[in-house]
Amino acid sequence: MVADIVWNPDEYARNARYVSDLGMPALELLNPRPGERILDLGCGDGELTRVLRERGSEPVGIDSSRELIAAARTLGLDVRKQDACEMEFEDEFDAVFSNAVLHWISETDIVIGNVYRALRRGGRFVGEFGGYGNCAAIVTALVDELELRGIDGSKASPWHFPTADEFSDRLAAAGFSVPYIELIPRPTPLPEGMPGFLATFGGSFAAHVACDQRNGYLSAVCDRLQPLLRSNGEWTADYVRLKFEATKE
């Protein structure tokens, strides 16, 4: 299942709009065609689902966040609250697209199997998410600051960032061919700095700290990261993305 996080659409748009903006190369790899029925797996607030519609396809978006689905519906999109591990589509889509979602889901093989079943023969599964080494410095700082507080930080991360070989093997085991998969280092400027990034994405770590100590914890994480990820007053996240294309044979 997707990590149990309550998303704030306004905060997400303010702190993390770059997530959908930088998902455009993956959408270009998908190359959506007019009339295609496309599942946007983990559609969030619908920004890329909207682009799919503008390209002439017939997108359906799913996301486990009630709050983000509500925001996506304001765009007039066909979106549904649905856990990717529980979807039951069968031979229904020409393509499945997913941006910045799969590293949040622990049951990777279940999702890949569900995607395979949802696709028509010859259908494409295209996406991008955090790959091996993604946010390595950020995760290390978050974990180390928990350890300093006597908390086992090793179990706090909601993310799994696989290698290209690992994810390719999982796709192949489900029956996909994998014509393209690549790890891409992509240092990413943060519009609201590291505090904004942690406010949006660091909740699973901060939840292990007492409420009245969380601000101090997150400030300490920022202090630890400043020499590594801040230059000339600007923060950058140490992103590494795993981009892929797979086909249902």
PDB file of C-alpha atoms in Angstrom:
ATOM      1  CA  MET A   1       0.000   0.000   0.000  1.00  0.00           C
ATOM      2  CA  VAL A   2       0.964   3.621  -0.388  1.00  0.00           C
ATOM      3  CA  ALA A   3       2.468   5.145   2.725  1.00  0.00           C
ATOM      4  CA  ASP A   4      -0.281   6.422   5.016  1.00  0.00           C
ATOM      5  CA  ILE A   5       0.172  10.171   4.594  1.00  0.00           C
ATOM      6  CA  VAL A   6      -2.403  12.946   4.612  1.00  0.00           C
ATOM      7  CA  TRP A   7      -1.612  15.309   1.750  1.00  0.00           C
ATOM      8  CA  ASN A   8      -2.491  18.994   1.784  1.00  0.00           C
ATOM      9  CA  PRO A   9      -3.202  20.034  -1.841  1.00  0.00           C
ATOM     10  CA  ASP A  10      -2.348  23.703  -1.269  1.00  0.00           C
ATOM     11  CA  GLU A  11       0.908  22.849   0.489  1.00  0.00           C
ATOM     12  CA  TYR A  12       1.741  20.312  -2.204  1.00  0.00           C
ATOM     13  CA  ALA A  13       1.154  22.848  -4.988  1.00  0.00           C
ATOM     14  CA  ARG A  14       3.267  25.438  -3.181  1.00  0.00           C
ATOM     15  CA  ASN A  15       6.195  23.204  -2.157  1.00  0.00           C
ATOM     16  CA  ALA A  16       6.209  20.451  -4.775  1.00  0.00           C
ATOM     17  CA  ARG A  17       4.732  21.620  -8.079  1.00  0.00           C
ATOM     18  CA  TYR A  18       8.094  20.734  -9.618  1.00  0.00           C
ATOM     19  CA  VAL A  19       7.149  17.050  -9.186  1.00  0.00           C
ATOM     20  CA  SER A  20       4.547  17.209 -11.941  1.00  0.00           C
ATOM     21  CA  ASP A  21       6.508  19.778 -13.953  1.00  0.00           C
ATOM     22  CA  LEU A  22       9.542  17.493 -14.062  1.00  0.00           C
ATOM     23  CA  GLY A  23       7.321  14.526 -14.911  1.00  0.00           C
ATOM     24  CA  MET A  24       6.926  15.843 -18.468  1.00  0.00           C
ATOM     25  CA  PRO A  25       9.904  13.868 -19.900  1.00  0.00           C
ATOM     26  CA  ALA A  26       8.273  10.640 -18.695  1.00  0.00           C
ATOM     27  CA  LEU A  27       5.006  11.748 -20.266  1.00  0.00           C
ATOM     28  CA  GLU A  28       6.845  12.401 -23.534  1.00  0.00           C
ATOM     29  CA  LEU A  29       8.295   8.883 -23.315  1.00  0.00           C
ATOM     30  CA  LEU A  30       4.724   7.618 -22.995  1.00  0.00           C
ATOM     31  CA  ASN A  31       3.833   9.574 -26.167  1.00  0.00           C
ATOM     32  CA  PRO A  32       0.060   9.543 -25.514  1.00  0.00           C
ATOM     33  CA  ARG A  33      -2.051   9.278 -28.633  1.00  0.00           C
ATOM     34  CA  PRO A  34      -5.505  10.684 -29.324  1.00  0.00           C
ATOM     35  CA  GLY A  35      -8.232   8.308 -28.280  1.00  0.00           C
ATOM     36  CA  GLU A  36      -6.029   6.109 -26.119  1.00  0.00           C
ATOM     37  CA  ARG A  37      -7.449   5.073 -22.758  1.00  0.00           C
ATOM     38  CA  ILE A  38      -4.697   5.743 -20.219  1.00  0.00           C
ATOM     39  CA  LEU A  39      -4.580   5.031 -16.487  1.00  0.00           C
ATOM     40  CA  ASP A  40      -2.684   7.651 -14.478  1.00  0.00           C
ATOM     41  CA  LEU A  41      -1.548   5.620 -11.478  1.00  0.00           C
ATOM     42  CA  GLY A  42      -1.063   7.952  -8.526  1.00  0.00           C
ATOM     43  CA  CYS A  43      -2.478  10.989 -10.282  1.00  0.00           C
ATOM     44  CA  GLY A  44      -2.166  13.301  -7.268  1.00  0.00           C
ATOM     45  CA  ASP A  45      -3.877  16.623  -7.882  1.00  0.00           C
ATOM     46  CA  GLY A  46      -4.319  15.804 -11.572  1.00  0.00           C
ATOM     47  CA  GLU A  47      -1.830  18.124 -13.248  1.00  0.00           C
ATOM     48  CA  LEU A  48      -0.398  15.454 -15.552  1.00  0.00           C
ATOM     49  CA  THR A  49      -3.794  13.787 -15.969  1.00  0.00           C
ATOM     50  CA  ARG A  50      -4.961  17.126 -17.349  1.00  0.00           C
ATOM     51  CA  VAL A  51      -2.061  17.134 -19.822  1.00  0.00           C
ATOM     52  CA  LEU A  52      -3.003  13.622 -20.956  1.00  0.00           C
ATOM     53  CA  ARG A  53      -6.516  14.861 -21.636  1.00  0.00           C
ATOM     54  CA  GLU A  54      -5.187  17.883 -23.530  1.00  0.00           C
ATOM     55  CA  ARG A  55      -3.186  15.514 -25.742  1.00  0.00           C
ATOM     56  CA  GLY A  56      -6.441  13.874 -26.792  1.00  0.00           C
ATOM     57  CA  SER A  57      -6.283  10.685 -24.747  1.00  0.00           C
ATOM     58  CA  GLU A  58      -9.007   9.472 -22.400  1.00  0.00           C
ATOM     59  CA  PRO A  59      -7.299   9.382 -18.988  1.00  0.00           C
ATOM     60  CA  VAL A  60      -8.564   7.849 -15.771  1.00  0.00           C
ATOM     61  CA  GLY A  61      -6.680   8.848 -12.635  1.00  0.00           C
ATOM     62  CA  ILE A  62      -6.426   6.944  -9.383  1.00  0.00           C
ATOM     63  CA  ASP A  63      -4.844   7.995  -6.103  1.00  0.00           C
ATOM     64  CA  SER A  64      -5.133   6.842  -2.513  1.00  0.00           C
ATOM     65  CA  SER A  65      -5.330  10.420  -1.178  1.00  0.00           C
ATOM     66  CA  ARG A  66      -8.865  11.679  -0.703  1.00  0.00           C
ATOM     67  CA  GLU A  67      -7.565  15.243  -0.486  1.00  0.00           C
ATOM     68  CA  LEU A  68      -5.605  15.146  -3.754  1.00  0.00           C
ATOM     69  CA  ILE A  69      -8.451  13.417  -5.585  1.00  0.00           C
ATOM     70  CA  ALA A  70     -10.777  16.219  -4.481  1.00  0.00           C
ATOM     71  CA  ALA A  71      -8.323  18.750  -5.924  1.00  0.00           C
ATOM     72  CA  ALA A  72      -8.078  16.800  -9.197  1.00  0.00           C
ATOM     73  CA  ARG A  73     -11.853  16.706  -9.555  1.00  0.00           C
ATOM     74  CA  THR A  74     -11.943  20.508  -9.623  1.00  0.00           C
ATOM     75  CA  LEU A  75     -10.223  20.173 -13.028  1.00  0.00           C
ATOM     76  CA  GLY A  76     -13.160  18.146 -14.353  1.00  0.00           C
ATOM     77  CA  LEU A  77     -11.115  14.941 -14.588  1.00  0.00           C
ATOM     78  CA  ASP A  78     -12.238  11.320 -14.302  1.00  0.00           C
ATOM     79  CA  VAL A  79     -10.352  10.470 -11.118  1.00  0.00           C
ATOM     80  CA  ARG A  80     -11.093   7.934  -8.425  1.00  0.00           C
ATOM     81  CA  LYS A  81      -9.906   7.248  -4.898  1.00  0.00           C
ATOM     82  CA  GLN A  82      -8.251   3.873  -5.313  1.00  0.00           C
ATOM     83  CA  ASP A  83      -5.265   2.056  -3.804  1.00  0.00           C
ATOM     84  CA  ALA A  84      -2.938   0.774  -6.519  1.00  0.00           C
ATOM     85  CA  CYS A  85      -2.586  -2.507  -4.630  1.00  0.00           C
ATOM     86  CA  GLU A  86      -6.352  -3.083  -4.800  1.00  0.00           C
ATOM     87  CA  MET A  87      -7.276  -1.991  -8.321  1.00  0.00           C
ATOM     88  CA  GLU A  88      -9.144  -4.572 -10.372  1.00  0.00           C
ATOM     89  CA  PHE A  89      -9.059  -3.231 -13.942  1.00  0.00           C
ATOM     90  CA  GLU A  90      -8.739  -5.929 -16.580  1.00  0.00           C
ATOM     91  CA  ASP A  91      -7.692  -5.533 -20.252  1.00  0.00           C
ATOM     92  CA  GLU A  92      -9.014  -1.972 -20.121  1.00  0.00           C
ATOM     93  CA  PHE A  93      -6.155   0.433 -20.905  1.00  0.00           C
ATOM     94  CA  ASP A  94      -3.822   1.116 -23.804  1.00  0.00           C
ATOM     95  CA  ALA A  95      -1.242   2.488 -21.382  1.00  0.00           C
ATOM     96  CA  VAL A  96      -0.554   2.992 -17.693  1.00  0.00           C
ATOM     97  CA  PHE A  97       1.432   6.064 -16.680  1.00  0.00           C
ATOM     98  CA  SER A  98       2.918   6.789 -13.267  1.00  0.00           C
ATOM     99  CA  ASN A  99       5.023   9.713 -12.059  1.00  0.00           C
ATOM    100  CA  ALA A 100       6.785   9.978  -8.673  1.00  0.00           C
ATOM    101  CA  VAL A 101       4.589   7.341  -7.032  1.00  0.00           C
ATOM    102  CA  LEU A 102       6.052   3.847  -7.100  1.00  0.00           C
ATOM    103  CA  HIS A 103       8.766   4.518  -4.496  1.00  0.00           C
ATOM    104  CA  TRP A 104       5.948   5.178  -1.993  1.00  0.00           C
ATOM    105  CA  ILE A 105       4.457   1.696  -2.460  1.00  0.00           C
ATOM    106  CA  SER A 106       5.949  -1.244  -0.572  1.00  0.00           C
ATOM    107  CA  GLU A 107       4.047  -4.019  -2.384  1.00  0.00           C
ATOM    108  CA  THR A 108       5.808  -3.444  -5.714  1.00  0.00           C
ATOM    109  CA  ASP A 109       5.058  -6.862  -7.219  1.00  0.00           C
ATOM    110  CA  ILE A 110       1.340  -6.584  -6.450  1.00  0.00           C
ATOM    111  CA  VAL A 111       1.135  -3.227  -8.215  1.00  0.00           C
ATOM    112  CA  ILE A 112       3.095  -4.441 -11.238  1.00  0.00           C
ATOM    113  CA  GLY A 113       0.780  -7.450 -11.500  1.00  0.00           C
ATOM    114  CA  ASN A 114      -2.279  -5.221 -11.269  1.00  0.00           C
ATOM    115  CA  VAL A 115      -0.883  -2.963 -13.993  1.00  0.00           C
ATOM    116  CA  TYR A 116      -0.206  -5.958 -16.243  1.00  0.00           C
ATOM    117  CA  ARG A 117      -3.781  -7.150 -15.824  1.00  0.00           C
ATOM    118  CA  ALA A 118      -5.178  -3.653 -16.467  1.00  0.00           C
ATOM    119  CA  LEU A 119      -3.402  -3.335 -19.807  1.00  0.00           C
ATOM    120  CA  ARG A 120      -4.561  -4.601 -23.158  1.00  0.00           C
ATOM    121  CA  ARG A 121      -2.164  -6.803 -25.123  1.00  0.00           C
ATOM    122  CA  GLY A 122       0.636  -4.610 -26.444  1.00  0.00           C
ATOM    123  CA  GLY A 123      -0.128  -1.940 -23.843  1.00  0.00           C
ATOM    124  CA  ARG A 124       2.602   0.243 -22.356  1.00  0.00           C
ATOM    125  CA  PHE A 125       3.609   0.825 -18.749  1.00  0.00           C
ATOM    126  CA  VAL A 126       5.659   4.013 -18.613  1.00  0.00           C
ATOM    127  CA  GLY A 127       6.791   6.051 -15.664  1.00  0.00           C
ATOM    128  CA  GLU A 128       9.379   7.617 -13.456  1.00  0.00           C
ATOM    129  CA  PHE A 129      10.029   7.468  -9.729  1.00  0.00           C
ATOM    130  CA  GLY A 130      12.826   7.595  -7.197  1.00  0.00           C
ATOM    131  CA  GLY A 131      15.611   5.148  -7.997  1.00  0.00           C
ATOM    132  CA  TYR A 132      18.663   3.863  -6.172  1.00  0.00           C
ATOM    133  CA  GLY A 133      20.491   6.740  -4.499  1.00  0.00           C
ATOM    134  CA  ASN A 134      17.506   9.093  -4.595  1.00  0.00           C
ATOM    135  CA  CYS A 135      17.633  11.656  -1.775  1.00  0.00           C
ATOM    136  CA  ALA A 136      20.478   9.710  -0.179  1.00  0.00           C
ATOM    137  CA  ALA A 137      21.837  12.684   1.756  1.00  0.00           C
ATOM    138  CA  ILE A 138      18.344  13.744   2.861  1.00  0.00           C
ATOM    139  CA  VAL A 139      17.391  10.264   4.067  1.00  0.00           C
ATOM    140  CA  THR A 140      20.712   9.891   5.902  1.00  0.00           C
ATOM    141  CA  ALA A 141      20.186  13.206   7.706  1.00  0.00           C
ATOM    142  CA  LEU A 142      16.604  12.345   8.661  1.00  0.00           C
ATOM    143  CA  VAL A 143      17.647   8.940  10.004  1.00  0.00           C
ATOM    144  CA  ASP A 144      20.752  10.176  11.807  1.00  0.00           C
ATOM    145  CA  GLU A 145      18.832  12.905  13.624  1.00  0.00           C
ATOM    146  CA  LEU A 146      16.323  10.295  14.805  1.00  0.00           C
ATOM    147  CA  GLU A 147      19.154   8.070  16.019  1.00  0.00           C
ATOM    148  CA  LEU A 148      20.601  10.990  18.003  1.00  0.00           C
ATOM    149  CA  ARG A 149      17.239  11.161  19.791  1.00  0.00           C
ATOM    150  CA  GLY A 150      17.339   7.472  20.677  1.00  0.00           C
ATOM    151  CA  ILE A 151      14.867   6.499  17.937  1.00  0.00           C
ATOM    152  CA  ASP A 152      15.456   3.661  15.474  1.00  0.00           C
ATOM    153  CA  GLY A 153      15.523   5.645  12.256  1.00  0.00           C
ATOM    154  CA  SER A 154      16.112   2.628  10.008  1.00  0.00           C
ATOM    155  CA  LYS A 155      12.394   1.832   9.909  1.00  0.00           C
ATOM    156  CA  ALA A 156      11.116   5.384   9.501  1.00  0.00           C
ATOM    157  CA  SER A 157      11.493   5.775   5.739  1.00  0.00           C
ATOM    158  CA  PRO A 158       8.303   5.248   3.676  1.00  0.00           C
ATOM    159  CA  TRP A 159      10.356   4.903   0.495  1.00  0.00           C
ATOM    160  CA  HIS A 160      12.039   2.155  -1.499  1.00  0.00           C
ATOM    161  CA  PHE A 161      14.434   3.249  -4.245  1.00  0.00           C
ATOM    162  CA  PRO A 162      15.343   0.250  -6.432  1.00  0.00           C
ATOM    163  CA  THR A 163      18.172  -0.220  -8.873  1.00  0.00           C
ATOM    164  CA  ALA A 164      17.353  -0.448 -12.575  1.00  0.00           C
ATOM    165  CA  ASP A 165      18.194  -4.167 -12.539  1.00  0.00           C
ATOM    166  CA  GLU A 166      15.917  -4.871  -9.580  1.00  0.00           C
ATOM    167  CA  PHE A 167      12.907  -3.090 -11.065  1.00  0.00           C
ATOM    168  CA  SER A 168      13.525  -4.509 -14.534  1.00  0.00           C
ATOM    169  CA  ASP A 169      13.590  -8.026 -13.064  1.00  0.00           C
ATOM    170  CA  ARG A 170      10.293  -7.399 -11.277  1.00  0.00           C
ATOM    171  CA  LEU A 171       8.672  -6.169 -14.493  1.00  0.00           C
ATOM    172  CA  ALA A 172       9.969  -9.168 -16.426  1.00  0.00           C
ATOM    173  CA  ALA A 173       8.728 -11.582 -13.750  1.00  0.00           C
ATOM    174  CA  ALA A 174       5.196 -10.215 -14.278  1.00  0.00           C
ATOM    175  CA  GLY A 175       5.391 -10.809 -18.034  1.00  0.00           C
ATOM    176  CA  PHE A 176       6.556  -7.409 -19.316  1.00  0.00           C
ATOM    177  CA  SER A 177       9.294  -6.814 -21.831  1.00  0.00           C
ATOM    178  CA  VAL A 178      11.446  -3.829 -20.863  1.00  0.00           C
ATOM    179  CA  PRO A 179      12.809  -1.956 -23.892  1.00  0.00           C
ATOM    180  CA  TYR A 180      14.053   0.959 -21.792  1.00  0.00           C
ATOM    181  CA  ILE A 181      15.019   1.576 -18.177  1.00  0.00           C
ATOM    182  CA  GLU A 182      17.566   4.054 -16.837  1.00  0.00           C
ATOM    183  CA  LEU A 183      18.725   5.671 -13.607  1.00  0.00           C
ATOM    184  CA  ILE A 184      19.049   9.434 -14.101  1.00  0.00           C
ATOM    185  CA  PRO A 185      20.745  11.723 -11.550  1.00  0.00           C
ATOM    186  CA  ARG A 186      18.651  14.892 -11.396  1.00  0.00           C
ATOM    187  CA  PRO A 187      19.633  17.441  -8.755  1.00  0.00           C
ATOM    188  CA  THR A 188      16.415  19.398  -8.282  1.00  0.00           C
ATOM    189  CA  PRO A 189      16.076  22.999  -7.055  1.00  0.00           C
ATOM    190  CA  LEU A 190      13.551  23.331  -4.237  1.00  0.00           C
ATOM    191  CA  PRO A 191      11.273  26.380  -4.633  1.00  0.00           C
ATOM    192  CA  GLU A 192      10.532  26.558  -0.901  1.00  0.00           C
ATOM    193  CA  GLY A 193      13.904  25.250   0.211  1.00  0.00           C
ATOM    194  CA  MET A 194      14.603  22.236   2.364  1.00  0.00           C
ATOM    195  CA  PRO A 195      12.056  23.339   5.027  1.00  0.00           C
ATOM    196  CA  GLY A 196       9.316  23.190   2.387  1.00  0.00           C
ATOM    197  CA  PHE A 197      10.509  19.808   1.131  1.00  0.00           C
ATOM    198  CA  LEU A 198      10.540  18.333   4.638  1.00  0.00           C
ATOM    199  CA  ALA A 199       7.153  19.839   5.478  1.00  0.00           C
ATOM    200  CA  THR A 200       5.689  18.063   2.446  1.00  0.00           C
ATOM    201  CA  PHE A 201       7.622  14.795   2.323  1.00  0.00           C
ATOM    202  CA  GLY A 202       9.246  14.290   5.723  1.00  0.00           C
ATOM    203  CA  GLY A 203       6.162  13.524   7.793  1.00  0.00           C
ATOM    204  CA  SER A 204       6.875   9.797   8.159  1.00  0.00           C
ATOM    205  CA  PHE A 205      10.163  10.613   9.869  1.00  0.00           C
ATOM    206  CA  ALA A 206       8.887  13.503  11.980  1.00  0.00           C
ATOM    207  CA  ALA A 207       5.997  11.350  13.221  1.00  0.00           C
ATOM    208  CA  HIS A 208       8.505   9.394  15.337  1.00  0.00           C
ATOM    209  CA  VAL A 209       9.323  12.545  17.318  1.00  0.00           C
ATOM    210  CA  ALA A 210       7.119  14.083  20.008  1.00  0.00           C
ATOM    211  CA  CYS A 211       4.936  16.865  18.606  1.00  0.00           C
ATOM    212  CA  ASP A 212       6.606  19.606  20.602  1.00  0.00           C
ATOM    213  CA  GLN A 213      10.044  18.503  19.349  1.00  0.00           C
ATOM    214  CA  ARG A 214       9.323  18.130  15.629  1.00  0.00           C
ATOM    215  CA  ASN A 215      10.257  21.661  14.601  1.00  0.00           C
ATOM    216  CA  GLY A 216      13.580  21.284  16.355  1.00  0.00           C
ATOM    217  CA  TYR A 217      14.161  17.922  14.709  1.00  0.00           C
ATOM    218  CA  LEU A 218      13.463  19.259  11.214  1.00  0.00           C
ATOM    219  CA  SER A 219      15.618  22.318  11.831  1.00  0.00           C
ATOM    220  CA  ALA A 220      18.483  20.037  12.877  1.00  0.00           C
ATOM    221  CA  VAL A 221      18.038  18.040   9.670  1.00  0.00           C
ATOM    222  CA  CYS A 222      18.271  21.274   7.649  1.00  0.00           C
ATOM    223  CA  ASP A 223      21.400  22.302   9.546  1.00  0.00           C
ATOM    224  CA  ARG A 224      23.000  18.948   8.797  1.00  0.00           C
ATOM    225  CA  LEU A 225      22.141  19.199   5.080  1.00  0.00           C
ATOM    226  CA  GLN A 226      23.112  22.829   4.578  1.00  0.00           C
ATOM    227  CA  PRO A 227      26.789  22.195   3.700  1.00  0.00           C
ATOM    228  CA  LEU A 228      25.773  19.481   1.222  1.00  0.00           C
ATOM    229  CA  LEU A 229      22.678  20.760  -0.521  1.00  0.00           C
ATOM    230  CA  ARG A 230      22.637  24.544  -0.156  1.00  0.00           C
ATOM    231  CA  SER A 231      24.677  26.904  -2.298  1.00  0.00           C
ATOM    232  CA  ASN A 232      24.351  30.667  -2.652  1.00  0.00           C
ATOM    233  CA  GLY A 233      21.207  30.524  -0.546  1.00  0.00           C
ATOM    234  CA  GLU A 234      19.495  27.998  -2.845  1.00  0.00           C
ATOM    235  CA  TRP A 235      18.524  24.476  -1.792  1.00  0.00           C
ATOM    236  CA  THR A 236      18.756  21.446  -4.103  1.00  0.00           C
ATOM    237  CA  ALA A 237      17.432  17.924  -3.502  1.00  0.00           C
ATOM    238  CA  ASP A 238      19.755  15.067  -4.469  1.00  0.00           C
ATOM    239  CA  TYR A 239      17.253  13.304  -6.719  1.00  0.00           C
ATOM    240  CA  VAL A 240      18.013  10.201  -8.775  1.00  0.00           C
ATOM    241  CA  ARG A 241      15.117   9.109 -10.967  1.00  0.00           C
ATOM    242  CA  LEU A 242      14.345   5.695 -12.434  1.00  0.00           C
ATOM    243  CA  LYS A 243      12.605   6.103 -15.801  1.00  0.00           C
ATOM    244  CA  PHE A 244      11.235   3.106 -17.650  1.00  0.00           C
ATOM    245  CA  GLU A 245       9.083   1.772 -20.449  1.00  0.00           C
ATOM    246  CA  ALA A 246       7.615  -1.739 -20.367  1.00  0.00           C
ATOM    247  CA  THR A 247       5.272  -3.544 -22.743  1.00  0.00           C
ATOM    248  CA  LYS A 248       2.678  -6.225 -22.133  1.00  0.00           C
ATOM    249  CA  GLU A 249       3.506  -9.010 -24.579  1.00  0.00           C
TER     250      GLU A 249
END
